[in-house]
Short mmCIF file of C-alpha atoms in Angstrom, two decimals:
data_model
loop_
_atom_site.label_atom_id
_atom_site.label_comp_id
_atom_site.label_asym_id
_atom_site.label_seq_id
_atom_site.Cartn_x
_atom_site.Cartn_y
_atom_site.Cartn_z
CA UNK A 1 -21.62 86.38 33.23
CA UNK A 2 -23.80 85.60 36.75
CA UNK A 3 -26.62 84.00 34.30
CA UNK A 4 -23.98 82.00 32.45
CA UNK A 5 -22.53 80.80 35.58
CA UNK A 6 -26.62 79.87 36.83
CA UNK A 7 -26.90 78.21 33.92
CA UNK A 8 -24.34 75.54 33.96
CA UNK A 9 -24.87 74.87 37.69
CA UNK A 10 -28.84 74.11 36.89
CA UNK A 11 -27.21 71.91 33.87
CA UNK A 12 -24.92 69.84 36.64
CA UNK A 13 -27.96 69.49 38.81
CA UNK A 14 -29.06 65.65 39.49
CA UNK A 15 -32.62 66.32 38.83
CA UNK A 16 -33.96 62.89 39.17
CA UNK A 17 -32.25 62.95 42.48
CA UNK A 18 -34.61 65.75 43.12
CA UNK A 19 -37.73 63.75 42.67
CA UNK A 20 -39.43 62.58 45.45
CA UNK A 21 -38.32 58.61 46.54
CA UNK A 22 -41.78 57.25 45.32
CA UNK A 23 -41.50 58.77 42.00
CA UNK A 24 -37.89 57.48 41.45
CA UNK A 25 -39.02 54.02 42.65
CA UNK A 26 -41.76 53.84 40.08
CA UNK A 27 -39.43 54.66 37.22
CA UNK A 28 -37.10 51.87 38.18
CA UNK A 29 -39.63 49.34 38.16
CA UNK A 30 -39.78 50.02 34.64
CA UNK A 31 -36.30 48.79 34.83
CA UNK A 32 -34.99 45.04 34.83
CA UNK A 33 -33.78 44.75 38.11
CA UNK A 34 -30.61 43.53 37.79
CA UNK A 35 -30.12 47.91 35.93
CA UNK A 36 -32.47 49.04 38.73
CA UNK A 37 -29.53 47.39 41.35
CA UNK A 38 -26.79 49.04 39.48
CA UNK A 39 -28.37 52.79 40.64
CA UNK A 40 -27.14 51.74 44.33
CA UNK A 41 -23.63 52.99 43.16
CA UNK A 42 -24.93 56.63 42.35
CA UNK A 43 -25.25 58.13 45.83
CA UNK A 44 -26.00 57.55 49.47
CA UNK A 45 -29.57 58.01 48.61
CA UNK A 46 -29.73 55.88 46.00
CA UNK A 47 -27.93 52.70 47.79
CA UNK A 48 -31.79 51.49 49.62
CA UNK A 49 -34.03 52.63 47.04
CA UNK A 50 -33.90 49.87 44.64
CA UNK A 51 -35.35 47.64 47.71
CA UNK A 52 -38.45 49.42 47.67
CA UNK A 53 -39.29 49.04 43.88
CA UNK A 54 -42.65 47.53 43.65
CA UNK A 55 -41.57 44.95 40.56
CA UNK A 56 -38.77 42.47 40.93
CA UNK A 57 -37.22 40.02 38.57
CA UNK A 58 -34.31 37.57 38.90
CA UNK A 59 -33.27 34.58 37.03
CA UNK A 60 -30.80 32.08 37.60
CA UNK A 61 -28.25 32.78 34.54
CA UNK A 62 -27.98 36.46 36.43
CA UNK A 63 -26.27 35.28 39.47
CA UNK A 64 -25.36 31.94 38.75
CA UNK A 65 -24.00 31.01 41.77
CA UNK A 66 -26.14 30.04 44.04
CA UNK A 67 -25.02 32.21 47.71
CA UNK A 68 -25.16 35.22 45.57
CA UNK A 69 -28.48 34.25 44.31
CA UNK A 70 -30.11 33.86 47.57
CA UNK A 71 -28.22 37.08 49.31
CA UNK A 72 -29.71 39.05 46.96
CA UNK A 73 -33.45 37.64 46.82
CA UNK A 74 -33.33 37.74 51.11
CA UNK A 75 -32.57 41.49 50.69
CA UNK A 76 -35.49 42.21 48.27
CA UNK A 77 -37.63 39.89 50.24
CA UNK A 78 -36.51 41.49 54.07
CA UNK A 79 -39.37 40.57 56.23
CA UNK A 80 -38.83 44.57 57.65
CA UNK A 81 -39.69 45.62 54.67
CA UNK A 82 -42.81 48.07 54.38
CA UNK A 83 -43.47 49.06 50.80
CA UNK A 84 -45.53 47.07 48.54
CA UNK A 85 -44.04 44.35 46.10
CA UNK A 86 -46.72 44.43 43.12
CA UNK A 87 -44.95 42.21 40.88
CA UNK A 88 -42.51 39.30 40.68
CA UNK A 89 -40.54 37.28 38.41
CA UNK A 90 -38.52 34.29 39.44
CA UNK A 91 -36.97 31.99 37.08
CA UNK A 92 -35.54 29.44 39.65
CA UNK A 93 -31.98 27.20 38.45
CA UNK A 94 -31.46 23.48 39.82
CA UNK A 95 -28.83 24.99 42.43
CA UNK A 96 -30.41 24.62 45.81
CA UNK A 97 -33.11 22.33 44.52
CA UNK A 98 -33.67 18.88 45.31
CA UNK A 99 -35.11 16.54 43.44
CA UNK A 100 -38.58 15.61 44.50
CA UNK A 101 -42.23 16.69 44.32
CA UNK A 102 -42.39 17.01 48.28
CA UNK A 103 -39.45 19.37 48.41
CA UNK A 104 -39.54 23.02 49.93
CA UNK A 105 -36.55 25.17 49.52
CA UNK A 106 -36.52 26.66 52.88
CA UNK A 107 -35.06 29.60 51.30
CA UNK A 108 -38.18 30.25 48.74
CA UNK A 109 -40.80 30.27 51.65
CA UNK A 110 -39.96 33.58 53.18
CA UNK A 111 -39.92 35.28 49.52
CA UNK A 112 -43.29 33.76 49.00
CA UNK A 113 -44.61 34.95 52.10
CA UNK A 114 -43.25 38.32 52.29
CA UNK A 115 -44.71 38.47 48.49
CA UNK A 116 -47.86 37.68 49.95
CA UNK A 117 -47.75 39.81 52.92
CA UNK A 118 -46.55 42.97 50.86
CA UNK A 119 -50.18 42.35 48.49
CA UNK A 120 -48.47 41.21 45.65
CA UNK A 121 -51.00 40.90 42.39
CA UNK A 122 -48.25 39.46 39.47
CA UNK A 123 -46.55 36.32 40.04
CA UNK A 124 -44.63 34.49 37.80
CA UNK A 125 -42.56 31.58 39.29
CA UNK A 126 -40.56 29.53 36.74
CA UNK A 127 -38.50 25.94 38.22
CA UNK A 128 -36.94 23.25 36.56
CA UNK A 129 -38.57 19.89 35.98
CA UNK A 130 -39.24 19.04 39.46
CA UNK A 131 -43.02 19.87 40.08
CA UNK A 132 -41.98 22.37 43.27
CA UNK A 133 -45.01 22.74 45.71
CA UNK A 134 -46.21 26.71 46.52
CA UNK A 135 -47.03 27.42 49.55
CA UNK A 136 -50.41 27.07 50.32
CA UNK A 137 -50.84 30.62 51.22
CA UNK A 138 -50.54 31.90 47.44
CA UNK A 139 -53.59 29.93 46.76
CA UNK A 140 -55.84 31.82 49.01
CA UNK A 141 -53.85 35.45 47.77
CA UNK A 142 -56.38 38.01 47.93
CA UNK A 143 -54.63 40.69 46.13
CA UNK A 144 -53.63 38.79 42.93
CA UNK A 145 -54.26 39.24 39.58
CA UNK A 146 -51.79 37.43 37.50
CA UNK A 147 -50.47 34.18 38.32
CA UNK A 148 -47.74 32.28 35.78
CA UNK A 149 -46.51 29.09 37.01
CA UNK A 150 -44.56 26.40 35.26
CA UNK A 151 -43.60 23.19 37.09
CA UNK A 152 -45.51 23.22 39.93
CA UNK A 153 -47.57 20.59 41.37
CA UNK A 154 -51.10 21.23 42.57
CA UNK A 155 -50.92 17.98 44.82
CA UNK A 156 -52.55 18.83 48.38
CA UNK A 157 -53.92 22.07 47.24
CA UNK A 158 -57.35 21.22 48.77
CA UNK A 159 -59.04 24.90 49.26
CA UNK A 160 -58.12 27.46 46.98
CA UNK A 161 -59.73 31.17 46.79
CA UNK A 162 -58.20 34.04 44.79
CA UNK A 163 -60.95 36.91 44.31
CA UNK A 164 -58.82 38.87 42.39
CA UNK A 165 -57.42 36.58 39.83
CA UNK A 166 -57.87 37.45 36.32
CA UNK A 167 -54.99 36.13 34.56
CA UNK A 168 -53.67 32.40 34.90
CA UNK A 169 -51.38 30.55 32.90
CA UNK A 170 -50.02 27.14 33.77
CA UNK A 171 -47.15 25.54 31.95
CA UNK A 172 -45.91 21.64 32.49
CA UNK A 173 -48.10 20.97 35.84
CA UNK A 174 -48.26 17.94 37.79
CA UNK A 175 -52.45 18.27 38.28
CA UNK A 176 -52.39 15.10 40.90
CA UNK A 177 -56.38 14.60 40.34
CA UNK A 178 -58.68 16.00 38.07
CA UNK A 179 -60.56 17.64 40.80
CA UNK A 180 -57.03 20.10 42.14
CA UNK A 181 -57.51 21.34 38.17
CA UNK A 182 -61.16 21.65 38.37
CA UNK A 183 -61.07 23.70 41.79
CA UNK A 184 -58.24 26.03 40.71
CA UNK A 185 -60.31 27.27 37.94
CA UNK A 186 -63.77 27.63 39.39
CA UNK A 187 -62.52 29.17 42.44
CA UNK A 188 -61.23 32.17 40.83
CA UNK A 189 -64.66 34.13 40.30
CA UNK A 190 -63.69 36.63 37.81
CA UNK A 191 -61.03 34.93 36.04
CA UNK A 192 -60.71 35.86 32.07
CA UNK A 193 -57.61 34.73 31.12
CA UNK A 194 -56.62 30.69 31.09
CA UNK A 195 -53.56 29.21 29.15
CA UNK A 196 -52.53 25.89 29.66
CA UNK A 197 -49.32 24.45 28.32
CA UNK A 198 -48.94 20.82 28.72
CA UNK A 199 -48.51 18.47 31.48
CA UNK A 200 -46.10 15.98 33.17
CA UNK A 201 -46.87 12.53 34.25
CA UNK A 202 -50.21 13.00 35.52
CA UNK A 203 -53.53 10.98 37.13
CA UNK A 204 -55.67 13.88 35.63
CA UNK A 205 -57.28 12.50 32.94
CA UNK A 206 -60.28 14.92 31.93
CA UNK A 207 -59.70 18.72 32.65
CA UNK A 208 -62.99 20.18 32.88
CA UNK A 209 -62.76 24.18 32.25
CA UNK A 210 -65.88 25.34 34.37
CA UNK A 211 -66.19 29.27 34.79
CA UNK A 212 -68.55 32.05 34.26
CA UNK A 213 -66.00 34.65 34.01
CA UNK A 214 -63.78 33.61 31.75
CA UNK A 215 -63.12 35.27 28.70
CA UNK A 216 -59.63 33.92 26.48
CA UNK A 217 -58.96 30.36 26.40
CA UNK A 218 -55.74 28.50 24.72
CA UNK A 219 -54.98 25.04 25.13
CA UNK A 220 -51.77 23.43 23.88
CA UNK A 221 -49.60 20.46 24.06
CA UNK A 222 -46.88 18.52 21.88
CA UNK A 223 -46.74 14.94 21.11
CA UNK A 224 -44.12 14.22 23.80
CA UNK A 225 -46.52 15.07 26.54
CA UNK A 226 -47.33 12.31 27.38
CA UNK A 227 -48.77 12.61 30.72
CA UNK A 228 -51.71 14.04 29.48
CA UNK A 229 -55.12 13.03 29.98
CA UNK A 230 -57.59 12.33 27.07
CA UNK A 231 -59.80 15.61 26.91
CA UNK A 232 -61.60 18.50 28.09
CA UNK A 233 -64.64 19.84 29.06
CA UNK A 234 -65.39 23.47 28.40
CA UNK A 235 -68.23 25.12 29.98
CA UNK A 236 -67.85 28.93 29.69
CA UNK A 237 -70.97 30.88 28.29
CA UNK A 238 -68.56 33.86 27.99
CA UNK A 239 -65.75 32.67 26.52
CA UNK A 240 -64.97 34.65 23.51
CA UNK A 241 -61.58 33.81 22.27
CA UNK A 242 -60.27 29.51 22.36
CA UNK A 243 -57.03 28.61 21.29
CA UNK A 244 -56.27 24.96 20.57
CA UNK A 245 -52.90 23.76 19.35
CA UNK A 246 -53.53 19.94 20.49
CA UNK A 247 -52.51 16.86 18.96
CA UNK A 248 -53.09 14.35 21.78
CA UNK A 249 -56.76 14.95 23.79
CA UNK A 250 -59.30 12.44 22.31
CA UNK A 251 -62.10 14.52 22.99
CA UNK A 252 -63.44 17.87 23.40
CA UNK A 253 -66.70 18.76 24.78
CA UNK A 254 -67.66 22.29 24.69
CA UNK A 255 -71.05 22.71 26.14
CA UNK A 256 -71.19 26.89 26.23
CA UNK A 257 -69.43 29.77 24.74
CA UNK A 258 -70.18 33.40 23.65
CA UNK A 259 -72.09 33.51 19.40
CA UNK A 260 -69.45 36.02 19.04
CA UNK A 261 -66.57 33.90 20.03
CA UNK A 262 -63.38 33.25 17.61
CA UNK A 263 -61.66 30.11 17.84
CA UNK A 264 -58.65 29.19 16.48
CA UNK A 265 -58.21 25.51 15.83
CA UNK A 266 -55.41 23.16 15.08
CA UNK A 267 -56.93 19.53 16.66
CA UNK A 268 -56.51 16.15 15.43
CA UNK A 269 -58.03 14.04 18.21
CA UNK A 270 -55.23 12.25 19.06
CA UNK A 271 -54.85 10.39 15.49
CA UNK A 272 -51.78 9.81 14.04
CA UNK A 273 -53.22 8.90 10.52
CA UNK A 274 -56.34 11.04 9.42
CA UNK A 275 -58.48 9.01 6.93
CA UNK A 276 -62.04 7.12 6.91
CA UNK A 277 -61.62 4.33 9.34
CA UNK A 278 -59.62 6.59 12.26
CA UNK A 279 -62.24 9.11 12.50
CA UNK A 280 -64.74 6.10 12.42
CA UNK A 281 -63.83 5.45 15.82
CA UNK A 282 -63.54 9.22 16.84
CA UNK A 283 -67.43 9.72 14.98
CA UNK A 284 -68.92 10.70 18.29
CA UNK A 285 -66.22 13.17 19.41
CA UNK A 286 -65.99 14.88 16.35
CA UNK A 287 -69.98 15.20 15.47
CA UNK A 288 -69.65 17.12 19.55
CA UNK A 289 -66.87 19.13 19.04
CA UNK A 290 -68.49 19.95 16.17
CA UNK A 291 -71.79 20.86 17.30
CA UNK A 292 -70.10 22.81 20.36
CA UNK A 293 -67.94 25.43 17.72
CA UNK A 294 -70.90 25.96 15.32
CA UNK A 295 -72.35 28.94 16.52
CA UNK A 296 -69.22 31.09 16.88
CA UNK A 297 -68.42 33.99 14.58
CA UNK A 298 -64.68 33.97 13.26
CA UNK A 299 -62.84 30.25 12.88
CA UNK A 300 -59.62 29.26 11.99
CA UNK A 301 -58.71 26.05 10.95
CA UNK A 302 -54.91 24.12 10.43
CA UNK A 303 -54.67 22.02 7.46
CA UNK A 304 -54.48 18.65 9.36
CA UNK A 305 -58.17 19.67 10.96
CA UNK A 306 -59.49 20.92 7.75
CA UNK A 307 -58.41 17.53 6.27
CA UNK A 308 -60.35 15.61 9.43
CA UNK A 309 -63.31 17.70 9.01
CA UNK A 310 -63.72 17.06 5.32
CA UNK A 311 -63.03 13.24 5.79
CA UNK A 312 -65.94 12.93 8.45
CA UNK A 313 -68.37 14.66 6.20
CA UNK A 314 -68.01 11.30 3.75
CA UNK A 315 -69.26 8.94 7.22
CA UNK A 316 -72.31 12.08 8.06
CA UNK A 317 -73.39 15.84 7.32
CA UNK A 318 -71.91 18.56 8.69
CA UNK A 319 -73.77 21.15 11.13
CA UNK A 320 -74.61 24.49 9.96
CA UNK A 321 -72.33 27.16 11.01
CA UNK A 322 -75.24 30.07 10.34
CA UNK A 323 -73.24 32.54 12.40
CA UNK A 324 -70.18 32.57 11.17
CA UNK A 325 -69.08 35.05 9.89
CA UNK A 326 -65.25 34.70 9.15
CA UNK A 327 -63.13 31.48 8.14
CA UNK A 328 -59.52 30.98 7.53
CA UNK A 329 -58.81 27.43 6.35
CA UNK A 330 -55.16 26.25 5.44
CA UNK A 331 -54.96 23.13 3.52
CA UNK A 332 -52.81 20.75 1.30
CA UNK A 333 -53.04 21.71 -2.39
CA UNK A 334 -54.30 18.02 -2.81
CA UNK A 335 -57.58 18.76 0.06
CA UNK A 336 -58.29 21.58 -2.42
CA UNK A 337 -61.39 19.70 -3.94
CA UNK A 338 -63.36 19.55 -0.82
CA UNK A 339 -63.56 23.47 -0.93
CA UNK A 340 -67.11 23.88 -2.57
CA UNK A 341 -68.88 20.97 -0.54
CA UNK A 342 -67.09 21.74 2.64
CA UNK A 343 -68.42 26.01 2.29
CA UNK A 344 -71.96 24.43 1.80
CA UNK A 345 -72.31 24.61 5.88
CA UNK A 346 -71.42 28.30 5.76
CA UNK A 347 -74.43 29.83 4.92
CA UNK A 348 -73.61 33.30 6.15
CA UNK A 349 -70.05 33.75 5.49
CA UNK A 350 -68.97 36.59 4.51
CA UNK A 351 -65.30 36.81 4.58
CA UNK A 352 -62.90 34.07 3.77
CA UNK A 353 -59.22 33.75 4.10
CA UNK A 354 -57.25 30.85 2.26
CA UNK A 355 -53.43 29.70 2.69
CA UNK A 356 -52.63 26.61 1.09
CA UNK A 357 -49.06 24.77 0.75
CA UNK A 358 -47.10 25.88 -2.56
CA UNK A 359 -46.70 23.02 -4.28
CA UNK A 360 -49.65 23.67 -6.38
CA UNK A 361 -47.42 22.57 -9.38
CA UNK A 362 -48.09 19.16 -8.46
CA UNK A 363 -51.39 18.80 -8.47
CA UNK A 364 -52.01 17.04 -11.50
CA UNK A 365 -55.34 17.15 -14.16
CA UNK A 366 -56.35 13.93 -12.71
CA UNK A 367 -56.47 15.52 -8.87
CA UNK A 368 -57.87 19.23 -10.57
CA UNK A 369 -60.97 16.58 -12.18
CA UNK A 370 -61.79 15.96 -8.52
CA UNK A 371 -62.46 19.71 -7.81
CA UNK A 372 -66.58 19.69 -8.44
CA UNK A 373 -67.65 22.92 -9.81
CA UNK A 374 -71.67 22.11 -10.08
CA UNK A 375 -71.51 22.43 -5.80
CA UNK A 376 -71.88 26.21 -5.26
CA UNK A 377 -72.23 26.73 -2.02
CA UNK A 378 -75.05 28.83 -0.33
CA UNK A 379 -72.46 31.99 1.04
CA UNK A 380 -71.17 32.36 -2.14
CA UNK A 381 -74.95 32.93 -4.19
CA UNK A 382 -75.78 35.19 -1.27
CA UNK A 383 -73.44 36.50 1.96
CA UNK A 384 -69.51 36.47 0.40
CA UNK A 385 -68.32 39.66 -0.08
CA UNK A 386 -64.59 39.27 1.00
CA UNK A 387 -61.57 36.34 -0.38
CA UNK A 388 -58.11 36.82 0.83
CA UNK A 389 -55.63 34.60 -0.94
CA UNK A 390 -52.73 34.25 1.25
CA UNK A 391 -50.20 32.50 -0.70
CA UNK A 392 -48.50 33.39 -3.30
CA UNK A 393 -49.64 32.12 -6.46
CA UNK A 394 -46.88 31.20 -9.63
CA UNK A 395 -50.10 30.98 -12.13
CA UNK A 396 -50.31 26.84 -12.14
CA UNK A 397 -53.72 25.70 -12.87
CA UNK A 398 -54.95 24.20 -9.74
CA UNK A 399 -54.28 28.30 -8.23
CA UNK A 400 -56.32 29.84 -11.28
CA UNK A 401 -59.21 27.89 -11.40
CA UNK A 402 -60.03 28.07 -7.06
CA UNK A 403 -60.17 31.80 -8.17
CA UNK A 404 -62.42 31.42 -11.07
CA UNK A 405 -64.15 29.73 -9.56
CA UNK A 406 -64.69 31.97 -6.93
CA UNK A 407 -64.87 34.70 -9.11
CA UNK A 408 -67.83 33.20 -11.09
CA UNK A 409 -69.87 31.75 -8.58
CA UNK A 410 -70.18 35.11 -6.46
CA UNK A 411 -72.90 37.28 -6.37
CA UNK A 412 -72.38 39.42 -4.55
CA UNK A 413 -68.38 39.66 -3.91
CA UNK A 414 -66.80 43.00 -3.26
CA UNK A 415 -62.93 42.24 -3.27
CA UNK A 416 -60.84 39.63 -4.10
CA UNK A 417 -57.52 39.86 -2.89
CA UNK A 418 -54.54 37.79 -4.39
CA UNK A 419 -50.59 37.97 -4.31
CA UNK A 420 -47.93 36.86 -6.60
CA UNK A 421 -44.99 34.64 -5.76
CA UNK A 422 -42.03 36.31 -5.14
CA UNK A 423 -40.23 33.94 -7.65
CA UNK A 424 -43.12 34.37 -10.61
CA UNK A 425 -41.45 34.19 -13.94
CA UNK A 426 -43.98 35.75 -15.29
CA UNK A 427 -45.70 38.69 -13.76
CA UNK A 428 -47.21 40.37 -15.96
CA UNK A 429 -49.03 37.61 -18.04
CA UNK A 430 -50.25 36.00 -14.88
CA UNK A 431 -51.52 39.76 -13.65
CA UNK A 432 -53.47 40.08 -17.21
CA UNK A 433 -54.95 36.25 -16.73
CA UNK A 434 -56.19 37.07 -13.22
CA UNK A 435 -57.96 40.47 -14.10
CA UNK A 436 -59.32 39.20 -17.35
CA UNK A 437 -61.06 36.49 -15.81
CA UNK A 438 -65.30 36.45 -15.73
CA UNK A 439 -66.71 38.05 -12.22
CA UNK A 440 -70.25 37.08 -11.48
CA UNK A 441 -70.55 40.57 -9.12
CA UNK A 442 -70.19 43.33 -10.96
CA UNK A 443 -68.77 45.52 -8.17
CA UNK A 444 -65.88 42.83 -7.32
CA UNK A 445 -62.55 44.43 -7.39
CA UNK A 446 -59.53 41.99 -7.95
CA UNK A 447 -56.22 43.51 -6.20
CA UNK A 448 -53.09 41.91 -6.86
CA UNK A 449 -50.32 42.30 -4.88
#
């Protein structure tokens, strides 16, 4: 009866209670902290503790009005406070903002600063379209790591040092000058991480990405940014990973990355129409961009920049891509035909990945005619060993004769890998078509999915 009676009081213990306070604080800050607030109710104890959680988040839709807002960032921020604050989130509403680029919120300051003082290394700071100026201070932040910032303006940053900084991602800034861009980057020694995400009205016209450190680059804008400036200038001998999703830079100069890099690439140069006489007057550009991407390992390429690249080899000759090792091209059914001539710069390919749009019913015999056979490419007699079909094909002819083509040209191919449309009529003739077709390699598998 005594052990019963032990029993249920150990089961009515508050054994998180029993932890000691830094414990209790870390597993909150796994918490969003509007739930880590909430624990405040449980016991004398717990009313402080959430204060000295090392992560903080709070957005404007949580307390939407604006005194309640502010009472409860000055409490998280108290300048008494001791422990550290590691990480922040602040997704900051129009209430208490006004509109202008010059404009301070006296209230933000002391969050910033107490951030700052506490050795914060995350920081992400979201405002509304108003470019809001950080303090100075954060720029010269010794302790962080991660900065996320989306309308802000970099106007009168003139010295920046952050030792620490590894990740940096920069969403709808107002740049000022080329050179606030430019100094931001290269002053953050062993940065590895760079996004940016498109721009307001700007005087920045060139961004130049200069940095020895860095390691992942992405790049993207939309066609209403129209504040942007007409390029970049990429100089990073160990990037490894670049990311562009850009339809309005002119130009793109990339003077160093890593052989091993993978890019992924959806780029039109700022054209609105892709055909002979546009990229006539982007010729230069697109022969450098060119030349800058043709040593890296694993490519990607969007339809749109498949179609430019195959309409500037008719004005001059592609450059070799010898290192590459991986390419996955989408394209329109009706860019199909400049498969075999555009592979011929691939010489050491060895796995390809194709998506294409599904209209491959309309693609007539007089658009199949244009498809030319006689160009077998150099991969395909010698390095191909891998073809992933991504889309689902319904057994039209344009679909079977890409893979028997493939199929028959080569060597040395160890798997072909194809999938049927989910609304094929009929599966089990186009199955038997597909696996009865010639192979040139005699160890090719064909899997059919």
């Amino acid at each position: 009866m005594a052990c019963s009676k032990g029993l249920n009081q150990r089961l009515k213990e508050d054994r998180i209670s029993q932890l000691p306070d830094p414990l209790i604080c870390h597993i909150l800050s796994h918490l969003p902290s509007k739930e880590t607030v909430k624990t405040s109710v449980l016991s004398t104890r717990w009313r402080s503790l959430w204060l000295c959680v090392p992560s903080f988040d709070l957005a404007c839709w949580h307390l939407p009005k604006f005194n309640d807002f502010k009472s409860f960032g000055d409490k998280f921020f108290d300048s008494n406070r001791v422990s550290c604050i590691l990480e922040v989130k602040l997704f900051i509403g129009d209430t208490g903002l006004r509109k202008g680029v010059d404009d301070v919120p006296s209230y933000l300051t002391p969050w910033f600063d107490a951030a700052i003082n506490r050795k914060i290394q995350h920081l992400d700071a979201w405002f509304p379209p108003c470019s809001f100026k950080m303090p100075l201070r954060l720029y010269t932040c010794k302790t962080l790591v991660s900065l996320k910032l989306f309308h802000v303006t970099l106007d009168g940053v003139e010295f920046v040092s952050l030792p620490c900084l590894k990740t940096l991602h920069l969403k709808y800034m107002l740049y000022g000058k080329e050179a606030n861009f430019e100094r931001l980057v290269t002053c953050c020694p062993v940065l590895e991480e760079l996004k940016i995400s498109g721009c307001v009205n700007d005087n920045a016209k060139v961004f130049r990405v200069l940095s020895r450190s860095l390691k992942k680059l992405t790049i993207k804008t939309r066609k209403d940014d129209q504040g942007f400036g007409s390029g970049f200038v990429i100089d990073a001998p160990r990037l490894c990973f670049l990311r562009i999703n850009d339809k309005l830079s002119e130009g793109f100069i990339i003077n160093d990355v890593d052989s091993n890099a993978k890019v992924d690439i959806s780029l039109s140069f700022g054209l609105d129409v892709i055909d002979e006489a546009s990229i006539s007057s982007r010729r230069s550009t697109i022969r450098s961009f060119l030349h800058g991407i043709s040593k890296v390992r694993d490519m990607t390429l969007c339809r749109d920049t498949f179609k430019l690249i195959c309409q500037y080899s008719k004005i001059e000759p592609l450059p070799q891509f010898g290192n590459m090792s991986t390419l996955r091209v989408t394209f329109r059914v009706s860019d199909m035909k400049w498969l075999p001539t555009f592979l011929g710069s691939f010489s050491n390919l060895k796995s390809l990945i194709l998506v294409w749009n599904t209209n491959s019913k309309k693609m007539y015999f007089k658009e199949l005619r244009k498809f030319n056979y006689s160009t077998v490419s150099e991969c395909l007699l010698s390095s191909l060993e891998f073809v992933d079909i991504k889309t689902g094909i319904s057994g039209h002819a344009a679909e079977l004769q890409l893979v028997m083509f493939l199929l028959m040209n080569s060597t040395i191919l160890k798997k072909l890998t194809v999938r049927l449309n989910y609304y094929c009529t009929d599966e089990k003739h186009i199955i038997k078509t597909l696996l009865d077709l010639p192979r040139r390699s005699t160890k090719c598998k064909v899997v059919i999915y």
